[in-house]
mmCIF file of C-alpha atoms in Angstrom:
data_model
loop_
_atom_site.group_PDB
_atom_site.id
_atom_site.type_symbol
_atom_site.label_atom_id
_atom_site.label_comp_id
_atom_site.label_asym_id
_atom_site.label_seq_id
_atom_site.Cartn_x
_atom_site.Cartn_y
_atom_site.Cartn_z
ATOM 1 C CA MET I 1 51.509 -59.657 -41.149
ATOM 2 C CA GLU I 2 53.905 -61.299 -38.719
ATOM 3 C CA ILE I 3 56.797 -58.948 -38.105
ATOM 4 C CA PRO I 4 60.207 -60.678 -38.113
ATOM 5 C CA GLU I 5 62.213 -60.314 -34.902
ATOM 6 C CA ASN I 6 65.549 -59.645 -36.645
ATOM 7 C CA PRO I 7 64.530 -58.397 -40.091
ATOM 8 C CA ARG I 8 66.911 -58.486 -43.029
ATOM 9 C CA ILE I 9 67.225 -54.929 -44.332
ATOM 10 C CA ALA I 10 67.796 -53.805 -47.924
ATOM 11 C CA ILE I 11 68.328 -50.517 -49.736
ATOM 12 C CA VAL I 12 67.543 -49.855 -53.394
ATOM 13 C CA GLY I 13 69.442 -46.882 -54.803
ATOM 14 C CA GLY I 14 72.931 -45.475 -55.170
ATOM 15 C CA GLY I 15 72.466 -41.738 -54.662
ATOM 16 C CA SER I 16 73.127 -39.405 -51.756
ATOM 17 C CA TRP I 17 69.935 -40.225 -49.825
ATOM 18 C CA ALA I 18 70.418 -43.980 -50.234
ATOM 19 C CA THR I 19 74.004 -43.564 -49.020
ATOM 20 C CA ALA I 20 72.867 -41.519 -46.014
ATOM 21 C CA ILE I 21 70.278 -44.175 -45.147
ATOM 22 C CA ALA I 22 72.962 -46.863 -45.328
ATOM 23 C CA LYS I 23 75.125 -44.851 -42.928
ATOM 24 C CA ILE I 24 72.232 -44.508 -40.460
ATOM 25 C CA LEU I 25 71.243 -48.170 -40.611
ATOM 26 C CA LEU I 26 74.780 -49.406 -40.033
ATOM 27 C CA GLU I 27 74.999 -47.390 -36.816
ATOM 28 C CA THR I 28 72.727 -49.889 -35.043
ATOM 29 C CA ASN I 29 72.225 -52.836 -37.431
ATOM 30 C CA GLU I 30 74.809 -55.491 -38.179
ATOM 31 C CA HIS I 31 74.243 -55.932 -41.910
ATOM 32 C CA ILE I 32 72.417 -54.516 -44.930
ATOM 33 C CA ASN I 33 71.779 -55.658 -48.490
ATOM 34 C CA TRP I 34 72.306 -52.908 -51.069
ATOM 35 C CA PHE I 35 71.128 -52.807 -54.690
ATOM 36 C CA MET I 36 72.675 -50.487 -57.261
ATOM 37 C CA ARG I 37 71.896 -50.646 -60.968
ATOM 38 C CA ASN I 38 75.450 -49.935 -62.093
ATOM 39 C CA ILE I 39 77.984 -52.712 -61.452
ATOM 40 C CA GLU I 40 80.814 -50.234 -62.129
ATOM 41 C CA THR I 41 79.593 -48.107 -59.215
ATOM 42 C CA ILE I 42 79.530 -51.179 -56.977
ATOM 43 C CA ASN I 43 83.076 -52.125 -57.979
ATOM 44 C CA ALA I 44 84.328 -48.577 -57.390
ATOM 45 C CA PHE I 45 82.568 -48.524 -54.006
ATOM 46 C CA LYS I 46 84.330 -51.741 -53.004
ATOM 47 C CA GLU I 47 87.683 -50.380 -54.083
ATOM 48 C CA LEU I 48 87.322 -47.005 -52.341
ATOM 49 C CA ASN I 49 85.250 -48.031 -49.268
ATOM 50 C CA HIS I 50 82.833 -45.205 -50.049
ATOM 51 C CA ASN I 51 80.322 -44.162 -52.683
ATOM 52 C CA PRO I 52 82.405 -42.858 -55.605
ATOM 53 C CA ARG I 53 79.860 -40.178 -56.522
ATOM 54 C CA TYR I 54 77.906 -39.154 -53.421
ATOM 55 C CA LEU I 55 78.829 -38.378 -49.779
ATOM 56 C CA CYS I 56 82.391 -39.408 -50.519
ATOM 57 C CA SER I 57 83.499 -38.458 -46.996
ATOM 58 C CA VAL I 58 81.502 -41.368 -45.503
ATOM 59 C CA ASP I 59 83.538 -44.568 -45.282
ATOM 60 C CA PHE I 60 81.825 -47.939 -44.849
ATOM 61 C CA ASP I 61 82.753 -51.317 -43.365
ATOM 62 C CA LEU I 62 82.241 -53.411 -46.490
ATOM 63 C CA SER I 63 82.132 -56.650 -44.477
ATOM 64 C CA ARG I 64 78.676 -55.542 -43.270
ATOM 65 C CA ILE I 65 77.263 -54.854 -46.746
ATOM 66 C CA SER I 66 76.146 -57.310 -49.445
ATOM 67 C CA PHE I 67 76.038 -55.452 -52.764
ATOM 68 C CA THR I 68 74.107 -56.667 -55.796
ATOM 69 C CA ASP I 69 72.896 -55.377 -59.157
ATOM 70 C CA ASN I 70 70.229 -58.101 -59.252
ATOM 71 C CA LEU I 71 66.954 -56.905 -57.720
ATOM 72 C CA ASP I 72 65.470 -60.404 -57.528
ATOM 73 C CA LYS I 73 68.381 -61.563 -55.362
ATOM 74 C CA LEU I 74 67.915 -58.569 -53.091
ATOM 75 C CA ILE I 75 64.193 -59.233 -52.689
ATOM 76 C CA ALA I 76 64.791 -62.911 -51.905
ATOM 77 C CA ARG I 77 67.318 -62.073 -49.183
ATOM 78 C CA SER I 78 65.388 -59.246 -47.488
ATOM 79 C CA ASP I 79 62.354 -58.666 -45.258
ATOM 80 C CA ILE I 80 62.365 -54.866 -45.341
ATOM 81 C CA ILE I 81 63.173 -53.101 -48.616
ATOM 82 C CA ILE I 82 63.879 -49.362 -48.584
ATOM 83 C CA PHE I 83 63.521 -47.631 -51.948
ATOM 84 C CA ALA I 84 65.637 -44.471 -52.231
ATOM 85 C CA ILE I 85 65.835 -43.669 -55.934
ATOM 86 C CA PRO I 86 64.319 -40.805 -57.972
ATOM 87 C CA SER I 87 60.627 -41.360 -58.648
ATOM 88 C CA ALA I 88 61.231 -41.008 -62.390
ATOM 89 C CA PHE I 89 63.356 -44.185 -62.353
ATOM 90 C CA LEU I 90 61.345 -46.306 -59.918
ATOM 91 C CA LYS I 91 58.914 -47.825 -62.399
ATOM 92 C CA ASN I 92 61.639 -49.130 -64.711
ATOM 93 C CA VAL I 93 63.800 -50.443 -61.878
ATOM 94 C CA VAL I 94 61.014 -52.402 -60.182
ATOM 95 C CA ALA I 95 59.701 -53.726 -63.519
ATOM 96 C CA LYS I 96 62.892 -55.785 -63.877
ATOM 97 C CA ALA I 97 62.068 -57.843 -60.773
ATOM 98 C CA THR I 98 60.103 -61.071 -61.101
ATOM 99 C CA ARG I 99 59.853 -61.885 -57.400
ATOM 100 C CA PRO I 100 56.745 -60.585 -55.592
ATOM 101 C CA LEU I 101 56.910 -57.727 -53.100
ATOM 102 C CA LYS I 102 53.566 -58.320 -51.387
ATOM 103 C CA ASP I 103 55.094 -60.348 -48.556
ATOM 104 C CA LYS I 104 57.723 -57.666 -47.793
ATOM 105 C CA ILE I 105 57.685 -54.462 -45.794
ATOM 106 C CA VAL I 106 58.210 -51.812 -48.463
ATOM 107 C CA VAL I 107 59.630 -48.486 -47.307
ATOM 108 C CA SER I 108 59.542 -45.376 -49.488
ATOM 109 C CA ALA I 109 62.289 -42.832 -48.942
ATOM 110 C CA ILE I 110 61.260 -41.205 -52.236
ATOM 111 C CA LYS I 111 59.801 -37.710 -52.077
ATOM 112 C CA GLY I 112 58.133 -37.638 -55.454
ATOM 113 C CA MET I 113 55.446 -39.098 -57.713
ATOM 114 C CA ILE I 114 55.441 -41.599 -60.560
ATOM 115 C CA PRO I 115 55.504 -39.345 -63.648
ATOM 116 C CA ASP I 116 52.471 -39.555 -65.970
ATOM 117 C CA ASP I 117 50.663 -42.018 -63.641
ATOM 118 C CA ASN I 118 50.290 -39.331 -60.947
ATOM 119 C CA LEU I 119 50.693 -41.932 -58.212
ATOM 120 C CA ILE I 120 52.431 -41.312 -54.926
ATOM 121 C CA ILE I 121 54.867 -44.103 -54.104
ATOM 122 C CA GLY I 122 52.654 -45.905 -51.603
ATOM 123 C CA GLU I 123 49.812 -46.012 -54.121
ATOM 124 C CA PHE I 124 52.189 -47.318 -56.786
ATOM 125 C CA PHE I 125 53.328 -50.302 -54.714
ATOM 126 C CA HIS I 126 49.798 -50.983 -53.468
ATOM 127 C CA GLN I 127 48.093 -50.816 -56.865
ATOM 128 C CA GLN I 128 50.795 -52.215 -59.146
ATOM 129 C CA TYR I 129 52.467 -54.777 -56.856
ATOM 130 C CA GLU I 130 49.656 -55.680 -54.428
ATOM 131 C CA VAL I 131 51.626 -54.660 -51.351
ATOM 132 C CA PRO I 132 49.081 -54.193 -48.526
ATOM 133 C CA LEU I 133 48.912 -50.641 -47.205
ATOM 134 C CA GLU I 134 49.739 -51.881 -43.714
ATOM 135 C CA GLN I 135 53.102 -53.108 -45.101
ATOM 136 C CA ILE I 136 54.018 -49.795 -46.744
ATOM 137 C CA VAL I 137 56.016 -47.246 -44.749
ATOM 138 C CA VAL I 138 56.758 -43.686 -45.862
ATOM 139 C CA ILE I 139 59.773 -41.795 -44.515
ATOM 140 C CA SER I 140 59.374 -38.031 -44.218
ATOM 141 C CA GLY I 141 60.808 -35.144 -42.292
ATOM 142 C CA PRO I 142 63.432 -32.416 -42.538
ATOM 143 C CA CYS I 143 66.552 -34.428 -43.255
ATOM 144 C CA HIS I 144 69.241 -33.691 -45.855
ATOM 145 C CA ALA I 145 71.720 -36.411 -46.768
ATOM 146 C CA GLU I 146 74.611 -33.974 -46.466
ATOM 147 C CA GLU I 147 73.795 -33.287 -42.812
ATOM 148 C CA ILE I 148 73.522 -37.008 -42.087
ATOM 149 C CA ALA I 149 77.061 -37.352 -43.446
ATOM 150 C CA LEU I 150 78.129 -34.700 -40.926
ATOM 151 C CA GLU I 151 76.125 -36.444 -38.139
ATOM 152 C CA ARG I 152 74.097 -33.322 -37.437
ATOM 153 C CA LEU I 153 70.975 -34.008 -35.378
ATOM 154 C CA SER I 154 68.007 -34.835 -37.632
ATOM 155 C CA TYR I 155 64.401 -35.986 -37.159
ATOM 156 C CA LEU I 156 62.468 -38.470 -39.289
ATOM 157 C CA THR I 157 58.798 -39.474 -39.324
ATOM 158 C CA PHE I 158 57.682 -42.975 -40.342
ATOM 159 C CA ALA I 159 54.087 -43.239 -41.567
ATOM 160 C CA CYS I 160 52.125 -46.465 -42.015
ATOM 161 C CA ASP I 161 48.539 -47.644 -41.648
ATOM 162 C CA ASP I 162 49.850 -50.187 -39.128
ATOM 163 C CA THR I 163 51.682 -48.257 -36.423
ATOM 164 C CA ARG I 164 53.410 -51.477 -35.268
ATOM 165 C CA VAL I 165 55.170 -51.640 -38.615
ATOM 166 C CA ALA I 166 55.962 -47.922 -38.527
ATOM 167 C CA ARG I 167 57.516 -48.366 -35.084
ATOM 168 C CA LEU I 168 59.557 -51.387 -36.167
ATOM 169 C CA VAL I 169 61.069 -49.518 -39.118
ATOM 170 C CA SER I 170 61.611 -46.341 -37.106
ATOM 171 C CA GLN I 171 63.615 -48.255 -34.506
ATOM 172 C CA LEU I 172 66.049 -49.378 -37.200
ATOM 173 C CA PHE I 173 66.949 -45.709 -37.775
ATOM 174 C CA ASN I 174 67.340 -44.568 -34.171
ATOM 175 C CA CYS I 175 70.916 -43.488 -33.473
ATOM 176 C CA HIS I 176 72.731 -40.663 -31.714
ATOM 177 C CA TYR I 177 72.103 -38.175 -34.532
ATOM 178 C CA VAL I 178 68.662 -39.347 -35.746
ATOM 179 C CA LYS I 179 65.465 -39.147 -33.688
ATOM 180 C CA THR I 180 62.286 -40.769 -34.994
ATOM 181 C CA THR I 181 58.540 -40.551 -34.573
ATOM 182 C CA ILE I 182 55.628 -42.452 -36.126
ATOM 183 C CA SER I 183 52.400 -41.502 -37.896
ATOM 184 C CA ASP I 184 49.402 -43.163 -39.535
ATOM 185 C CA ASP I 185 49.070 -40.432 -42.207
ATOM 186 C CA ILE I 186 50.692 -42.210 -45.150
ATOM 187 C CA TYR I 187 48.813 -40.173 -47.786
ATOM 188 C CA GLY I 188 49.248 -36.783 -46.151
ATOM 189 C CA THR I 189 52.972 -37.179 -45.541
ATOM 190 C CA GLU I 190 53.570 -38.380 -49.107
ATOM 191 C CA TYR I 191 51.608 -35.575 -50.737
ATOM 192 C CA ALA I 192 53.237 -33.022 -48.434
ATOM 193 C CA ALA I 193 56.671 -34.378 -49.408
ATOM 194 C CA VAL I 194 55.827 -33.852 -53.081
ATOM 195 C CA MET I 195 54.487 -30.366 -52.466
ATOM 196 C CA LYS I 196 57.430 -29.129 -50.400
ATOM 197 C CA ASN I 197 59.669 -29.758 -53.428
ATOM 198 C CA ILE I 198 57.364 -27.620 -55.572
ATOM 199 C CA ILE I 199 57.483 -24.829 -52.997
ATOM 200 C CA ALA I 200 61.278 -25.090 -52.849
ATOM 201 C CA ILE I 201 61.425 -24.573 -56.617
ATOM 202 C CA ALA I 202 59.238 -21.483 -56.180
ATOM 203 C CA ALA I 203 61.545 -20.219 -53.417
ATOM 204 C CA GLY I 204 64.551 -20.791 -55.655
ATOM 205 C CA ILE I 205 62.955 -18.981 -58.588
ATOM 206 C CA CYS I 206 62.233 -15.999 -56.334
ATOM 207 C CA HIS I 207 65.802 -16.079 -55.033
ATOM 208 C CA GLY I 208 67.108 -16.127 -58.599
ATOM 209 C CA LEU I 209 64.900 -13.128 -59.374
ATOM 210 C CA ARG I 210 66.400 -11.294 -56.350
ATOM 211 C CA TYR I 211 63.325 -11.275 -54.152
ATOM 212 C CA GLY I 212 64.480 -10.891 -50.566
ATOM 213 C CA ASP I 213 63.959 -12.625 -47.230
ATOM 214 C CA ASN I 214 60.805 -10.653 -46.465
ATOM 215 C CA PHE I 215 59.065 -12.007 -49.539
ATOM 216 C CA GLN I 216 60.412 -15.528 -48.993
ATOM 217 C CA ALA I 217 58.791 -15.553 -45.546
ATOM 218 C CA VAL I 218 55.449 -14.570 -47.060
ATOM 219 C CA LEU I 219 55.851 -17.193 -49.781
ATOM 220 C CA VAL I 220 56.509 -20.012 -47.306
ATOM 221 C CA SER I 221 53.734 -18.954 -44.913
ATOM 222 C CA ASN I 222 51.286 -19.015 -47.830
ATOM 223 C CA ALA I 223 52.780 -22.325 -48.987
ATOM 224 C CA ILE I 224 51.965 -24.188 -45.762
ATOM 225 C CA GLN I 225 48.367 -22.994 -46.094
ATOM 226 C CA GLU I 226 48.318 -24.222 -49.692
ATOM 227 C CA MET I 227 49.716 -27.582 -48.586
ATOM 228 C CA GLU I 228 47.105 -27.866 -45.842
ATOM 229 C CA ARG I 229 44.232 -27.144 -48.235
ATOM 230 C CA PHE I 230 45.432 -29.734 -50.731
ATOM 231 C CA VAL I 231 46.134 -32.645 -48.367
ATOM 232 C CA ALA I 232 42.845 -31.970 -46.572
ATOM 233 C CA ALA I 233 41.030 -32.240 -49.909
ATOM 234 C CA VAL I 234 42.696 -35.452 -51.132
ATOM 235 C CA HIS I 235 42.855 -37.220 -47.748
ATOM 236 C CA PRO I 236 40.645 -35.562 -45.121
ATOM 237 C CA ILE I 237 41.803 -36.825 -41.725
ATOM 238 C CA GLU I 238 42.870 -34.986 -38.580
ATOM 239 C CA ARG I 239 46.520 -33.929 -38.787
ATOM 240 C CA ASP I 240 48.744 -31.183 -37.420
ATOM 241 C CA ILE I 241 50.211 -29.461 -40.460
ATOM 242 C CA LYS I 242 52.650 -27.624 -38.171
ATOM 243 C CA SER I 243 54.504 -30.825 -37.237
ATOM 244 C CA SER I 244 57.987 -31.529 -38.564
ATOM 245 C CA ALA I 245 56.801 -34.075 -41.157
ATOM 246 C CA TYR I 246 54.924 -31.277 -42.961
ATOM 247 C CA LEU I 247 56.058 -27.773 -41.954
ATOM 248 C CA GLY I 248 59.567 -28.815 -40.918
ATOM 249 C CA ASP I 249 60.241 -30.596 -44.200
ATOM 250 C CA LEU I 250 58.847 -27.624 -46.118
ATOM 251 C CA LEU I 251 61.069 -25.134 -44.289
ATOM 252 C CA VAL I 252 64.332 -27.014 -44.744
ATOM 253 C CA THR I 253 63.665 -27.700 -48.424
ATOM 254 C CA ALA I 254 62.672 -24.101 -49.145
ATOM 255 C CA TYR I 255 65.626 -22.509 -47.330
ATOM 256 C CA SER I 256 68.549 -24.935 -47.200
ATOM 257 C CA GLN I 257 71.734 -24.659 -49.251
ATOM 258 C CA PHE I 258 71.526 -28.448 -49.711
ATOM 259 C CA SER I 259 68.076 -28.336 -51.351
ATOM 260 C CA ARG I 260 68.374 -29.518 -54.936
ATOM 261 C CA ASN I 261 64.864 -28.233 -55.725
ATOM 262 C CA ARG I 262 65.715 -24.751 -54.466
ATOM 263 C CA THR I 263 68.951 -24.886 -56.484
ATOM 264 C CA PHE I 264 66.997 -25.906 -59.594
ATOM 265 C CA GLY I 265 64.534 -23.067 -59.032
ATOM 266 C CA THR I 266 67.335 -20.543 -58.528
ATOM 267 C CA MET I 267 68.790 -21.502 -61.897
ATOM 268 C CA ILE I 268 65.383 -21.051 -63.554
ATOM 269 C CA GLY I 269 65.013 -17.651 -61.886
ATOM 270 C CA LYS I 270 68.422 -16.608 -63.183
ATOM 271 C CA GLY I 271 67.419 -17.403 -66.754
ATOM 272 C CA TYR I 272 68.391 -21.033 -67.328
ATOM 273 C CA SER I 273 66.017 -23.086 -69.453
ATOM 274 C CA VAL I 274 64.502 -26.155 -67.783
ATOM 275 C CA LYS I 275 66.611 -28.470 -69.916
ATOM 276 C CA SER I 276 69.884 -26.643 -69.310
ATOM 277 C CA ALA I 277 69.253 -26.509 -65.556
ATOM 278 C CA GLN I 278 68.532 -30.244 -65.493
ATOM 279 C CA MET I 279 71.670 -31.009 -67.478
ATOM 280 C CA GLU I 280 73.906 -28.934 -65.192
ATOM 281 C CA MET I 281 72.585 -30.474 -61.961
ATOM 282 C CA LEU I 282 74.054 -33.811 -60.871
ATOM 283 C CA MET I 283 70.880 -34.831 -59.019
ATOM 284 C CA ILE I 284 67.172 -35.003 -59.842
ATOM 285 C CA ALA I 285 64.886 -32.169 -58.711
ATOM 286 C CA GLU I 286 61.758 -34.156 -57.822
ATOM 287 C CA GLY I 287 59.589 -31.037 -57.849
ATOM 288 C CA TYR I 288 59.851 -30.816 -61.636
ATOM 289 C CA PHE I 289 57.845 -34.023 -62.032
ATOM 290 C CA GLY I 290 55.792 -33.437 -58.886
ATOM 291 C CA VAL I 291 54.291 -30.123 -59.949
ATOM 292 C CA LYS I 292 52.772 -31.662 -63.076
ATOM 293 C CA GLY I 293 51.267 -34.516 -61.076
ATOM 294 C CA ILE I 294 49.851 -32.278 -58.345
ATOM 295 C CA LYS I 295 48.456 -29.848 -60.901
ATOM 296 C CA GLU I 296 46.669 -32.649 -62.775
ATOM 297 C CA ILE I 297 45.326 -34.208 -59.569
ATOM 298 C CA ASN I 298 44.064 -30.806 -58.463
ATOM 299 C CA ASP I 299 42.083 -30.502 -61.680
ATOM 300 C CA GLN I 300 39.675 -32.909 -59.915
ATOM 301 C CA TYR I 301 39.581 -30.994 -56.606
ATOM 302 C CA ASN I 302 39.899 -27.332 -57.634
ATOM 303 C CA VAL I 303 41.837 -26.365 -54.504
ATOM 304 C CA HIS I 304 43.184 -22.802 -54.545
ATOM 305 C CA MET I 305 46.905 -23.377 -55.242
ATOM 306 C CA PRO I 306 48.486 -20.207 -56.657
ATOM 307 C CA ILE I 307 52.102 -21.185 -55.885
ATOM 308 C CA THR I 308 51.786 -24.620 -57.485
ATOM 309 C CA ASN I 309 50.100 -23.097 -60.523
ATOM 310 C CA ALA I 310 52.849 -20.493 -60.863
ATOM 311 C CA VAL I 311 55.606 -23.115 -60.800
ATOM 312 C CA TYR I 312 53.708 -25.243 -63.326
ATOM 313 C CA ASN I 313 53.262 -22.281 -65.660
ATOM 314 C CA ILE I 314 56.970 -21.447 -65.514
ATOM 315 C CA LEU I 315 58.250 -25.008 -65.987
ATOM 316 C CA TYR I 316 55.688 -26.445 -68.400
ATOM 317 C CA GLU I 317 53.965 -23.489 -70.085
ATOM 318 C CA ARG I 318 57.251 -21.561 -70.429
ATOM 319 C CA ILE I 319 55.802 -18.390 -68.962
ATOM 320 C CA SER I 320 58.447 -15.826 -68.016
ATOM 321 C CA PRO I 321 59.504 -16.390 -64.366
ATOM 322 C CA ALA I 322 59.602 -12.627 -63.753
ATOM 323 C CA LEU I 323 56.059 -12.181 -65.093
ATOM 324 C CA GLU I 324 54.600 -15.240 -63.360
ATOM 325 C CA ILE I 325 56.078 -14.400 -59.950
ATOM 326 C CA ARG I 326 54.941 -10.788 -60.277
ATOM 327 C CA LEU I 327 51.395 -12.092 -60.835
ATOM 328 C CA LEU I 328 51.822 -14.461 -57.873
ATOM 329 C CA THR I 329 52.759 -11.589 -55.557
ATOM 330 C CA GLU I 330 49.264 -10.155 -56.033
ATOM 331 C CA GLN I 331 47.687 -13.372 -54.722
ATOM 332 C CA LEU I 332 49.728 -13.759 -51.531
ATOM 333 C CA ARG I 333 48.828 -12.256 -48.177
#
């Protein structure tokens, strides 16, 4: 496709990651379009000059933002559309649009899968909305929204089949606290992003069960091997699993205080039911949906994935966390 010289940029989503992306983009771009489903949230944002629910410390220049709760209007006014909403909501949100997406650059900032369909986000837009793969960009890398709000140095990777498009989108995010790199591994980075959330849940469960740092190190070192086996099976290309898009993202999600998946896992390890943990958290733990999708995909490949299987058994088969993790410890080296 012909890449526009001064692309019109849009964000879909109203959560912490969408808000962090808006902050980054407005560092070096004059204007963004921003879709939120809830008109009350938009009105409160306009009144307060910040998101009323997430990253409230970040103030925005509202003259540089065009808000809308109409997705068709956003699509019509934008060349690059960045989706930053939980994967569980994506299907319903996009279904309300009547305008085509196949002539847009679609960027996924979603680290999850479409529940039940077992599709990573790039596959979803390619198969369901006929967006060419060379117009789909996936954002990955160790980057928490809370640290973006604090302007702490972060690194992001932009993956696309067409590296020209990946570079274009990456340049929109370059600022004094965000460094970017590009990749052509759209499948590997997406699957790795799903898996790191599963591992973070496992790390949280172990933390809740009072396993210490020594065991956590063994868990994560086994996890990167598990991730490498799986992505090599589903998309066998040459990649360096030790790079920040894979290992870096895994480490920060497994260890960070800001990791919602680790927090969710910790609650499960401490005895919360899945439902009660979900109700108490203000944000979605993508790994809950992701582990079911990865487990069902792996039924076709039969990759050795003891950590993924353990998390699945705890969350979906209601096996005792203490028992399941004790069994897992016998499989790790």
